[in-house]
CSV table of C-alpha atoms in Angstrom, one decimal:
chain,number,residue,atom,x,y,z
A,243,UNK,CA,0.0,0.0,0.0
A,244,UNK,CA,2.9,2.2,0.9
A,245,UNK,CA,4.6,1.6,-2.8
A,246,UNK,CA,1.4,2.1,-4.5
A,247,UNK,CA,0.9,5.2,-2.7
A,248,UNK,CA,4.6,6.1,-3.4
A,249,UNK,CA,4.2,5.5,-7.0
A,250,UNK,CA,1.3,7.6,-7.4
A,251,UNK,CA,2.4,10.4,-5.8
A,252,UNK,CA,5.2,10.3,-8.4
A,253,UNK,CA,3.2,10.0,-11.3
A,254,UNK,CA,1.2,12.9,-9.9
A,255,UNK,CA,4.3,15.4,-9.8
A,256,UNK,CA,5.8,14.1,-13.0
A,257,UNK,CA,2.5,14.6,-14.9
A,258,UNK,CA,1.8,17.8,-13.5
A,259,UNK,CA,5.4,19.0,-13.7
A,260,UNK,CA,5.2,17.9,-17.7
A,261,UNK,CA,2.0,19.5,-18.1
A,262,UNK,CA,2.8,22.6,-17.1
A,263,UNK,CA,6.4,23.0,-19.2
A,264,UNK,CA,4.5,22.2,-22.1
A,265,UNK,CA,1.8,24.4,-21.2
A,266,UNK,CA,4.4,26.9,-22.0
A,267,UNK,CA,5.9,25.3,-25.0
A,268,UNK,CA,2.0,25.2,-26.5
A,269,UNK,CA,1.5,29.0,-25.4
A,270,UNK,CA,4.7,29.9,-27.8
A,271,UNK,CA,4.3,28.1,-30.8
A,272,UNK,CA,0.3,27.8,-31.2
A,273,UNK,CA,-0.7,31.1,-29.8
A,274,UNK,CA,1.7,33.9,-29.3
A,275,UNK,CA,3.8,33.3,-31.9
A,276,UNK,CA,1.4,32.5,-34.9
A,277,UNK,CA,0.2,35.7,-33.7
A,278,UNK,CA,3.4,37.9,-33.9
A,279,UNK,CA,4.0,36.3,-37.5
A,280,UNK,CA,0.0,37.0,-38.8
A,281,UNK,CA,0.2,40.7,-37.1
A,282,UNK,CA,4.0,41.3,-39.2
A,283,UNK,CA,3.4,39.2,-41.5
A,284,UNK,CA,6.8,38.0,-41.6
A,285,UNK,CA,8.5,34.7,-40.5
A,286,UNK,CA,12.4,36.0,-40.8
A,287,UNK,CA,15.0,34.1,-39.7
A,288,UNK,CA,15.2,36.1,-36.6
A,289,UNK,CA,12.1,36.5,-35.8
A,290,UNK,CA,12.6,32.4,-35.2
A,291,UNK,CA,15.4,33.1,-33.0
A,292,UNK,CA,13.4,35.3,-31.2
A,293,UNK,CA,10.9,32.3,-30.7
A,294,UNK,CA,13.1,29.4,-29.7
A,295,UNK,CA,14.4,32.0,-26.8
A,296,UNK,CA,10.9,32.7,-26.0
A,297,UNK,CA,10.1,28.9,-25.8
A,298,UNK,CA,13.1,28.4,-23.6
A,299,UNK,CA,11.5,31.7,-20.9
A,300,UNK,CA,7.8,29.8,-21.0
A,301,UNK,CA,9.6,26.3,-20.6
A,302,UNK,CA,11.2,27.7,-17.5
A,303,UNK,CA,8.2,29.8,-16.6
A,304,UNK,CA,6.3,26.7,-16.4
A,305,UNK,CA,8.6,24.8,-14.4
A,306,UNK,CA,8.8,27.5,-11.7
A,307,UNK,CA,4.9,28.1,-11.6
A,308,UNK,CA,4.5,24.2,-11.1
A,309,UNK,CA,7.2,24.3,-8.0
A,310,UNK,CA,6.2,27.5,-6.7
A,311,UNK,CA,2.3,26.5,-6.4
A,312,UNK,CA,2.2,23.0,-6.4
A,313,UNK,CA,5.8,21.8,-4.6
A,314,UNK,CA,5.0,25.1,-2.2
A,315,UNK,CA,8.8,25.6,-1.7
A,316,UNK,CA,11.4,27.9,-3.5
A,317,UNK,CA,13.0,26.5,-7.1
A,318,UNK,CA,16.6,27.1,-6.1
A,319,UNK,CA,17.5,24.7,-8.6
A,320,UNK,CA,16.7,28.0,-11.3
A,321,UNK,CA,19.1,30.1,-9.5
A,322,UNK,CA,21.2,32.0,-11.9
A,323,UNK,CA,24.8,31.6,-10.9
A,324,UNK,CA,27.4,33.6,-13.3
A,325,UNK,CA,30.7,31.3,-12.7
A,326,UNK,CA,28.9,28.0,-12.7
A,327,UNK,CA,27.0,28.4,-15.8
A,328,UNK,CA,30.2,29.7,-17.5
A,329,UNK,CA,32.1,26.7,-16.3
A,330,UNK,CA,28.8,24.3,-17.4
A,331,UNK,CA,29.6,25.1,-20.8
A,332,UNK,CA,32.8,25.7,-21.2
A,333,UNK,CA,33.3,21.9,-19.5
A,334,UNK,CA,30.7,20.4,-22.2
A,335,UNK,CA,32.3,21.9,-24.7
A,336,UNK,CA,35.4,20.6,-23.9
A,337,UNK,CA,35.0,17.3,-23.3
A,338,UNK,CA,33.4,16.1,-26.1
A,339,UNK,CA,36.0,18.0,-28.6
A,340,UNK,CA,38.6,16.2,-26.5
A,341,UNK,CA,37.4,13.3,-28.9
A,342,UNK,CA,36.1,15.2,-31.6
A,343,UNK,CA,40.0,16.8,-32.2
A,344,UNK,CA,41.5,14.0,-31.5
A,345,UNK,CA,39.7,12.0,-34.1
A,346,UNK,CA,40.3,15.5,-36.2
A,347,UNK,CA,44.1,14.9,-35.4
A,348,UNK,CA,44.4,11.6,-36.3
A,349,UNK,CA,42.8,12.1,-39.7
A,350,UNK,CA,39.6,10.0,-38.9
A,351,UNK,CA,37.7,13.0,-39.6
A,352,UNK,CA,38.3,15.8,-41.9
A,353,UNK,CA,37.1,19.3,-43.0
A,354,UNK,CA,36.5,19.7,-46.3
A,355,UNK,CA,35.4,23.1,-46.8
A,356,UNK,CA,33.9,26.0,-44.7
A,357,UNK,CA,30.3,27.0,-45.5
A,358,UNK,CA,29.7,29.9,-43.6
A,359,UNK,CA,28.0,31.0,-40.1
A,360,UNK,CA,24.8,31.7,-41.6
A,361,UNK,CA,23.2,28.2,-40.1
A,362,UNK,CA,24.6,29.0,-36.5
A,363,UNK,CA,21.7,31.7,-35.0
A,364,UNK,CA,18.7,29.2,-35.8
A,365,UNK,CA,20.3,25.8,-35.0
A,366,UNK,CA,22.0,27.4,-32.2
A,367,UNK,CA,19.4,28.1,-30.5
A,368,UNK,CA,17.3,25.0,-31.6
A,369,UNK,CA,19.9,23.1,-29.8
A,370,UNK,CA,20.1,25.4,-26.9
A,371,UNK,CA,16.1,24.9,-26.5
A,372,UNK,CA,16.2,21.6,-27.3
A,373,UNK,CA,18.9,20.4,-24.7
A,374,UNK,CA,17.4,22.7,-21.4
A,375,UNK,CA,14.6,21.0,-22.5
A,376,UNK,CA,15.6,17.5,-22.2
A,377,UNK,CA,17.3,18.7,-18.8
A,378,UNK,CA,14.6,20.2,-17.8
A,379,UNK,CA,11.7,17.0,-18.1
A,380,UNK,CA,14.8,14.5,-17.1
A,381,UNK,CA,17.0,16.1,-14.7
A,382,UNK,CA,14.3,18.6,-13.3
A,383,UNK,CA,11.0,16.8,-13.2
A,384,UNK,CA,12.1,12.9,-13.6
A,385,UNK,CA,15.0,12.6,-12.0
A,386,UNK,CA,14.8,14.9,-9.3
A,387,UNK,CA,10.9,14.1,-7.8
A,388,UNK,CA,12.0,10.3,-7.9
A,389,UNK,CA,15.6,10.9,-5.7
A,390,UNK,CA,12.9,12.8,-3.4
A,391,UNK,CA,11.4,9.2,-2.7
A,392,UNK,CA,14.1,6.7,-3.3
A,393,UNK,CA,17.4,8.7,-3.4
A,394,UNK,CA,19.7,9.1,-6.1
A,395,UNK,CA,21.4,6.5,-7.2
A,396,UNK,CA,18.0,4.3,-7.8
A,397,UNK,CA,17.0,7.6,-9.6
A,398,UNK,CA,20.1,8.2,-11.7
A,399,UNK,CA,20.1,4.3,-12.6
A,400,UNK,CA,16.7,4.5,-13.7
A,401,UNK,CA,16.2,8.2,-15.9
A,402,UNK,CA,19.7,7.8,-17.1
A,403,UNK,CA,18.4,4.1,-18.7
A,404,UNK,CA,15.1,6.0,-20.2
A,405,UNK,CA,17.3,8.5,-21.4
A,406,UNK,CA,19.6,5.9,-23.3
A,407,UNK,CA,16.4,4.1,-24.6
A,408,UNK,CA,14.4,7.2,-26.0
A,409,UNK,CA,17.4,8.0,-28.0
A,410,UNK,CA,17.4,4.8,-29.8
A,411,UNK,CA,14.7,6.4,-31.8
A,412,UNK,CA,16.8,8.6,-33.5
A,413,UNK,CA,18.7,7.7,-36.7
A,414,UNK,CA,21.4,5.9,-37.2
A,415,UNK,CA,21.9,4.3,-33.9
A,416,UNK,CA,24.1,0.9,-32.8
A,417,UNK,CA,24.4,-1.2,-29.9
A,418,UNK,CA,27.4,1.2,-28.7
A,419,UNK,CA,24.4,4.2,-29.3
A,420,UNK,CA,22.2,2.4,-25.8
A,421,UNK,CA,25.5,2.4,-23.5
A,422,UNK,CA,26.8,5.2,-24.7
A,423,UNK,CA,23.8,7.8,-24.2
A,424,UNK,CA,23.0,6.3,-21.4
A,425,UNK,CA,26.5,6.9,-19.9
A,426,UNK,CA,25.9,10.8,-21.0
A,427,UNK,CA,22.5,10.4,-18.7
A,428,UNK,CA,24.8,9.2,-16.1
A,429,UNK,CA,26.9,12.4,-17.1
A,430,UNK,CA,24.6,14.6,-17.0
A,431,UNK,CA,22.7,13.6,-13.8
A,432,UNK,CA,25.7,13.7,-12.0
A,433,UNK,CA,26.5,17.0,-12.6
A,434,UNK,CA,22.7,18.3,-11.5
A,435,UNK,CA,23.3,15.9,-8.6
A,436,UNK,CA,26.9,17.7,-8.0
A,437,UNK,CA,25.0,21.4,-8.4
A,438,UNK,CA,21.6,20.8,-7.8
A,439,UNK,CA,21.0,23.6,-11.3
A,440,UNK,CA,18.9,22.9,-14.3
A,441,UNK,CA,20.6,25.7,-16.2
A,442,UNK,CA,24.5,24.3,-15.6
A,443,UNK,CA,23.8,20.7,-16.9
A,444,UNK,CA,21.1,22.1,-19.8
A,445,UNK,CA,24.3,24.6,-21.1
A,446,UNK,CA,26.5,21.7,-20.2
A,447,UNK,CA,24.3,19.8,-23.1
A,448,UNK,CA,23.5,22.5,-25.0
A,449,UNK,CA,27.7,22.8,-25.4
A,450,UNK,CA,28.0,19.4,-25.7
A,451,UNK,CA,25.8,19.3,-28.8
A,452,UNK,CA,26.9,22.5,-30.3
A,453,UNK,CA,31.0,21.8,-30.3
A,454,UNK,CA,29.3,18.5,-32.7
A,455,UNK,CA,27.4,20.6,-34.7
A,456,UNK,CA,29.8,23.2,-35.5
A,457,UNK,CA,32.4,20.2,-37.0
A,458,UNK,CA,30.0,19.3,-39.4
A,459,UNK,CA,30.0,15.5,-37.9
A,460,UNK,CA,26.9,14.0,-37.5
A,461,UNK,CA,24.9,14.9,-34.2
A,462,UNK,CA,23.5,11.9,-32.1
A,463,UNK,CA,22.8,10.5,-35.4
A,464,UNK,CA,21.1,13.6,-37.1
A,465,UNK,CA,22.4,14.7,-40.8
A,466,UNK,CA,20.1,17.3,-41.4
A,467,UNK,CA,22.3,20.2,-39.9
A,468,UNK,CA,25.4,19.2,-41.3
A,469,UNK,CA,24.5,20.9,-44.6
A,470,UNK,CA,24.5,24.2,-42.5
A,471,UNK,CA,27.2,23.4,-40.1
A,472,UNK,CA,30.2,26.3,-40.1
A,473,UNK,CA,32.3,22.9,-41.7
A,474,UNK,CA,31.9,20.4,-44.0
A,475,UNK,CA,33.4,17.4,-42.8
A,476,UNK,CA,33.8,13.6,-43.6
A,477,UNK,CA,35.0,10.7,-41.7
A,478,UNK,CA,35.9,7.2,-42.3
A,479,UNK,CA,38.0,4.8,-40.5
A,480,UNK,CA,36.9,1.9,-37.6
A,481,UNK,CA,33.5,2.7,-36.6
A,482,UNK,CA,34.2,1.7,-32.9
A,483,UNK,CA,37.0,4.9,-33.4
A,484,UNK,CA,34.8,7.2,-35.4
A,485,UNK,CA,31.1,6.6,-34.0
A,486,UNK,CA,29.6,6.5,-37.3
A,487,UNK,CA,26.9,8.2,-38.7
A,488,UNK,CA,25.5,8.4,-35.1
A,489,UNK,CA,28.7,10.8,-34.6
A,490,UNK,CA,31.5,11.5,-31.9
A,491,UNK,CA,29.1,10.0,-29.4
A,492,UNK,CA,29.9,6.7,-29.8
A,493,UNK,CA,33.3,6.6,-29.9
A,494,UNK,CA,34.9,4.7,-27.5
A,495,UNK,CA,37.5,7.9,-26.8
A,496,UNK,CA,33.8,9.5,-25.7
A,497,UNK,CA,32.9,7.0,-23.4
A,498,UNK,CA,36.3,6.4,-21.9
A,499,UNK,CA,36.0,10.4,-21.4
A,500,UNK,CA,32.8,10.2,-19.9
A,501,UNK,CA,33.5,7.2,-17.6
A,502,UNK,CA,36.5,9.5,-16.4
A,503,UNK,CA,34.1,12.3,-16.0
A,504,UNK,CA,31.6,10.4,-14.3
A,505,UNK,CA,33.8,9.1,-12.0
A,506,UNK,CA,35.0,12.5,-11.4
A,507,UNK,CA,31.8,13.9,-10.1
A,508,UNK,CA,30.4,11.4,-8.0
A,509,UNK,CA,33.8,11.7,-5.9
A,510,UNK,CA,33.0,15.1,-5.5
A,511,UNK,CA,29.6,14.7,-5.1
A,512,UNK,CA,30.3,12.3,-2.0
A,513,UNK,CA,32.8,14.6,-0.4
A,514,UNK,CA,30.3,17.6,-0.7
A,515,UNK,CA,27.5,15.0,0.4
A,516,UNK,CA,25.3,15.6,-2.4
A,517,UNK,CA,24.3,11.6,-3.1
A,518,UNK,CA,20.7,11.4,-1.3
A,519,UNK,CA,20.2,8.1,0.6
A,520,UNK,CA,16.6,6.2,0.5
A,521,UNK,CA,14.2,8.3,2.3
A,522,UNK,CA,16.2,11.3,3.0
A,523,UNK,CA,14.7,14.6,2.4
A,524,UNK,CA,16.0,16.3,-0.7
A,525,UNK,CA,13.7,19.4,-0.5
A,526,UNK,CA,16.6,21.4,0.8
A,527,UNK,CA,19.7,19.3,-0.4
A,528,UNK,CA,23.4,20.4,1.6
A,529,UNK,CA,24.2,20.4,-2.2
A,530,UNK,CA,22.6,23.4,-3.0
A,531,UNK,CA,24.1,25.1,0.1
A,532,UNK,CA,27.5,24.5,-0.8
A,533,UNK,CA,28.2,24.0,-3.9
């Protein structure tokens, strides 16, 4: 009776938690924005700019409402913090070029030509939207509301899984493609577990997938950007080495990085006690005090 009552209470947050985000998300694109374009009549390439960054205030507008009114307590993990979110992208960035240069390096990829920085603005800030998204329903809602019940490493184990299958839906994915993304939700879990902040780990992924797009190399498995990409680029060699047409993700350079990283962060996250035990209360984590 107690599990049943456990797991409904779960479902209850996560539904109401998902409905509101995309409360926000249905605000932007089927009613203020098909507005802005019908009043202008215009649908520039900026103007879309200007949308995606509007999605990405309503996403987190939605978010806080659903804490504030239905959690009743304060969403510290929205708190802007300057150095954090600097070092959040910066540190996605440069982990996964650490394979992408390398694999540059050793002539397993290679740019052929540069095509300009005219696709940057629009899929920059699709990927932007789209990783804070993804951070925000996995790391924000999923993640975080089932550590509140069962701590975090039954939590982690379980969203970073989902995360890993969901993205064998995309194109172009492998065996390696299940371990491997689910290592990155690993990743990324550790590091909101390490700073209890949705906006750190969703520029930490937003980085991530930019540094990948801007190469020209495919992008968890996606080829449409490469034709807009700042580089045209090839690659050829092992497909253990190169990751394929699924991209530097599955590389086995990757996911040594990442089991490096990984390792990394949950040795920080048990000196700064962040790793919530069955049944302990995470509404106020030492986490977010310290870190």
């Amino acid at each position: 009776m107690i599990i049943l009552r456990t797991l409904m209470t779960i479902m209850i947050k996560i539904v109401l938690a998902c409905l509101a985000i995309f409360a926000g998300i249905f605000a932007v694109k089927f009613l203020l924005f098909p507005a802005v374009y019908f009043i202008f009549n215009m649908q520039s390439g900026q103007l879309k700019v200007v949308e995606q960054f509007t999605t990405l205030m309503f996403i987190g507008l939605g978010y806080y409402l659903y804490v504030k009114y239905y959690e009743k307590r304060r969403p510290d993990e929205l708190t802007f913090r300057a150095s954090h979110l600097f070092y959040g992208a910066v540190s996605g960035a440069a982990l996964i070029s650490v394979t992408s240069l390398l694999l540059f390096y050793l002539g397993y990829y290679e740019v052929v030509s540069f095509q300009g920085l005219e696709g940057i603005p629009i899929v920059g800030s699709t990927i932007l939207v789209a990783a804070m998204l993804e951070e925000f329903l996995f790391r924000g809602v999923l993640f975080r509301v089932i550590e509140a019940h069962v701590g975090t490493l039954f939590s982690l184990s379980f969203v970073a899984t989902l995360f890993g299958l969901l993205h064998l839906f995309n194109e172009n994915t492998t065996v390696v493609t299940a371990f491997s993304v689910t290592l990155l939700g690993v990743f990324w879990g550790g590091i909101y577990v390490l700073t209890r902040n949705i906006w750190v780990v969703g520029l930490n992924h937003a980085a991530w997938n930019f540094s990948i797009f801007s190469t020209g190399i495919p992008l968890s498995g996606n080829e449409d950007w490469r034709a807009v990409a700042p580089f045209e680029s090839i690659y050829n060699g092992p497909l253990l080495l190169t990751g394929g047409e699924f991209g530097p993700e599955d590389s086995i350079i990757n996911i040594i990085v990442l089991l490096i990283s990984v390792v990394v962060i949950f040795y920080f996250a048990q000196k700064n006690k962040a790793i919530v035990g069955f049944g302990e209360n995470t509404t106020s984590p030492k986490s977010e005090k310290e870190v």
